[in-house]
């Protein structure tokens, strides 16, 4: 697999997506990616952080809560149109099996991406976002 360029100091991606059920989406992503969420907290129905080895990889926020711009009206447009949530994992085969156990809709079956030199599976999460999992 191609080696990623070193991360530049001062830049860290922290994607946030709006979801219909934060708890259910949190369980889905934690199971798929074999990661952890926050300890139980009173804000859990509205917001969750998914992390891996102490690094934030995804934030989940409930639609129409707290009046944040662009997190309103879930039916205004297709979820994530033009956006791919892309995760590179060390355990690609195990992640594919977890995706299948979640009965995730498969957009593209596992295949080798010749340009990137790694394997990928493209699936949809419970809200319809396209999730790409890549690995060796």
Steps between C-alpha positions, in 0.01 A plus 500: 500500500617854433644684796305810605680831508581616851231715658583869501516654843191700589258323264261227606180402325194469725205409275151540643188350344136552590311178577145406595595282800832586664506193726426258215753665268759497777452126554515441121829689451657359816419147387610556139830665592562314827533830686372676809258781567485733796412365843127529573396867522180704516548642149518152339170529309624818328876461458770232497871481420650185351869454568776251430807480722409838651464674162167645392391345170130594475239714673128424491233762562122468502306685234302808611660525846668809643426712189836445331519627142471222241393240760132568442232338286626148437275467197623815322760308297648150474737429789857566405442545127850544362670404827682176575594406855835329444672283761830320461521194726767247597248212510327525161367142484362517854340837424332357190361218715370754753338698217328184382385418856344849514320418175634824354388571146803432280557766235820336370618155605858461628741571217852624437527866412794495256562874536533488879648151519265382774170315540171680555137428580235769454188475719215717629448578866149498656442863393610442141850650517752320281782352709819377336723265697848453358786275603760251387 
